[in-house]
Amino acid sequence: MTAGLVAAAAIGAAYLEAKTLISEDAYMIRGAMTNGLDFFYNAWKGRVQYWYAFEDAVKKYPNNPAIVYPKPIEGKKPSGDSYDDLFDVETYTYQQLYDEVLKMSHMLRNKYGVTANDTIALNAMNSPLFIIVWFAIWNLGATPAFINYNLADKSLLHCLKVGHASIMFVDTEVEGNVRPSIGEIKSEAKCDTVFMDDEFLAAYAASPAYRAPDYERHPEQKDYDTAVLIYTSGTTGLPKPAIMSWKKAKLMSSLYGHSIRLKNNGVVYSAMPLYHSTAAILGCLPCLNRGAAYAPGRKFSTTTFWTQAKLTNATHIQYVGETCRYLINAPPSPDEKSHHIQVAFGNGMRRDIWVKFKERFNIPAIGEFYAATEGPLGTNNFQQGEIGIGAMGRYGKLLAAILATRQTIVPVDPEDETELWRDPETGFCRVAQSDEPGEFIQKIPNPEKVHETFQGYLGNDKATNSKIMRDVFKKGDAYYRTGDLVRLNDEQCYYFVDRLGDTFRWKSENVSTSEVEEHVGASDPNIEQVVCVGVKVPEHEGRAGFAVVKLKDASVKPNLDQIAEYSLKQLPKYAVPLFIKFVDEIERTGNNKVQKVKYKNQKMPHEAGESPIYWLKGNKYVELDAEDWASLGSGKIKL
């Protein structure tokens, strides 16, 4: 009887915690206080930079693994059912990584003239070299700018110009996107290009160590000053350099590591690209200030994902929503349960695959978060058991009450989703009711000094100011607009609903509708107008691009091959419209606004008597029929 009562009490306590999250709130508040005190004390001492946290970890954990890299072996084929032989695992301890960073620092300073006032672009795939160059830039007091290695031509040139990069270091695996533009990069962007080839690596290996004196790392910097530039696409089309502050790079990354239970013996395996804040700020940095190891996968592969996680002894894996669905849809892997993973964390895990993912791959906990590269705040849901499935954030009543003072949800105008609904009498917004979708907004505590909370985009005041809404609940207040439709239920669970306005998410990237409209419109002189929206595709995360095109002369057959070729050259692959439709007129509302909502809900494939819809099959647009649509929806055709 006694044992039964004890068991019943334990079950009751576990259920109570799952419902109230009292212990979880206490854990997070304790972590926020500990990490916050450490951060602000170091900031007061002129040590706001992450570099010092890394050095402290080196002193405390010199022999702990810092980087565990499953290096692909070129030309190697699997033996039988095992993929182990495809990788050579390279390990750097904290002391070894630090030594390599100091050697790289010497070469960057003495051979390439990098100074504390420079912005240095890094255009590389995942590898230890990426992290070594990154931290060497920080050691020298310079600012790194992470370039999406898929960019080329106009987009690449734009990133270098607006980021004011003086040098770009390029991985030889991605140099094909760079070499055709190297002349313009030098003449227009005033940026030198250095390819990290065998000669570069030999010079680096032979370099002595150099640690820059503390005064070169800008001890005057504040927590809101720039740690790194990470490019994000938005409503202006071309990528914008979002300012990642030291507060986010150091404090928020540390607190996030706390939230996902990352210990000093943990290993995070991530195949997400390091040019993204997801991998760099929430994958790598939480490791390297606490003695844990970061295991960067060269690139994502459903075939070898679990093998790499096993070989690196990962305790944590990182995902974006598409990653999880790809893995769920993949054939069984011999290593999908032969691992030590305790937590899968990331953003975009959808409710319909959440439980399947945990059960199939034997993963006890999901750490789902919500954040934007440039945004001041985020949400987190460390989900175990059965409560909180599908939520992007979940808190107990205490922490929910605290967070409600900094972020909330407000209804949008039903006739124009880009505008917040305002009371016609007061002119102010209202807080959304339970389960009522609305835009997620985050408070700017000092409206007179917005930059202290939201740094925005380098050199782009217009884009920065467009994210700030004033006079929301009272005269003079200010809030950051996330551009995302979210709902909050009575259990304090936040759920993502949709993306608002002129961007949509596809392949874990923000796609700018204006950029797509501009380039598709320029692909054929007979195009009069293009409207781009994102449409749902069954069994796929986010929304795929759908271009609605009006021709100047409808009697002239559109050149689909030309449109595809031009778009694939000018746009990143993820931004090229998957679907395209030609119409006689672009439908508008009574006040002459394009009815984008109607196009977002376009029935696929087209019904009898309607204009055909074409889809991008390979590199060509072909008519979408019922069979192709079914194959897309079932995953038989990979997008």
C-alpha angles and dihedrals in degrees: 000000000000092000089048092052091048091050092047091049091050092050091048092050091049091050091047091051092048090053100040104025090210093150092042091053091049091048093051095044090050090050092048092052095046096045093039095053091049093048098048093043090054091044089054088053092052093257100113092132122101089231091081093051088053092050090049089053091050090054093046099040107023094153099040116108109260100176126023108185123190095208112200113237108226116238094005118139126202120262110227113311094337125097095183093104092060092074139056108203113222118194129196119189118215091260092047092049091049091050091050091049091053091050091050089047091057092052095046091050101041104031102032100026098235111176136184091262096057132101109215121199119217116200107179147121122247114293140117087268091066091056094043093053091043094054092042088058089052091047089057092050093246127131121249120217115199114217123204100241091214091068122102141161115003097005094050093046091049092053092053093047098048092042091051091225115181096192133018119204110206132199109230090231091066100035090107089075091050109041097069089058100038093110094052091044089059099039101037105026094034087224127140118221123219120187113211093225131148092285091052092048093048092052091048092049090053095047123111121232124274127184112186116230114258094249090066091061093068103252086190092068119117128218091261095054122109119282098167140346115237117183122230130178120234146155094308090064109230119077115279124213104242114203112237105200127214088247091062096037094050112018101031094044090051093048090048091053087053092051094055092047095246109174131192090263094050128113124207115204114197132169091181111118114264091224086074121081089229092067100028102042102025099029110035104025097052086059102047098055096052108040097263124129129245117214110195116197112215090231137338118278126171089202098057103021095105093040090057091046089052096046092051092047089235119193091181133035127196126221147171117212095264090053092060095047092048090052093047091051094046122098115263114286122215088230102043091108099023094092144089098236115148101168136032110195136179140087135289101039104155124220095239093063100029098095093035089056094050094045100043095047097034097238116157101201141031121206103199116181138179123211143131123227091240097031121111098221142023142190132238137199117190095193126196129157120007105311122088097025111163096011121131090205136013132177142167120252095267097053091037090057091050093048092047087070090061106034137024145157124253129186118253127227106275091218096046117025091193089069129066117238112254130192107253091222103043100024090224131120126241134222113259118250123243110299091001110133117234142144115292109233132181126211124247102213094203109037090186091059104037092159091069089066105021117031095180123184126342112254094351109104092164094058091041094051092046088067093057122083118191134198091028102148100356139007112287101013122126135206136185113238114222094191090226129120109227137167131206122206132202092268090062092251117148116211127192112232108174147317116268132216128354102352136062134185122249128158088000091299133111108242117205112220091202092055091050092046091050096051098039088048090054094049096080127025089218093065113105102177139359127199117191126197136160118250131195119252116194115252093013130103121239124356131304122227116265118186119200109199132195116197126214090224111027091190090068112083112238117246100236094177091054092048091050095046094048094045093048090052098045102036133055108259092249090056098051107107112256090201133035132185131183118218137181093228136012106237116237140184125247091270091052099258119143112256095234093160090064092052091046087059095047112152113242127248103019119263124242112288094020128110111275121255119223127206133202105254105181104316098334136074113238131174114277112234132181093263094053091046091052090049091050091049094048094047094245087122111052118220 
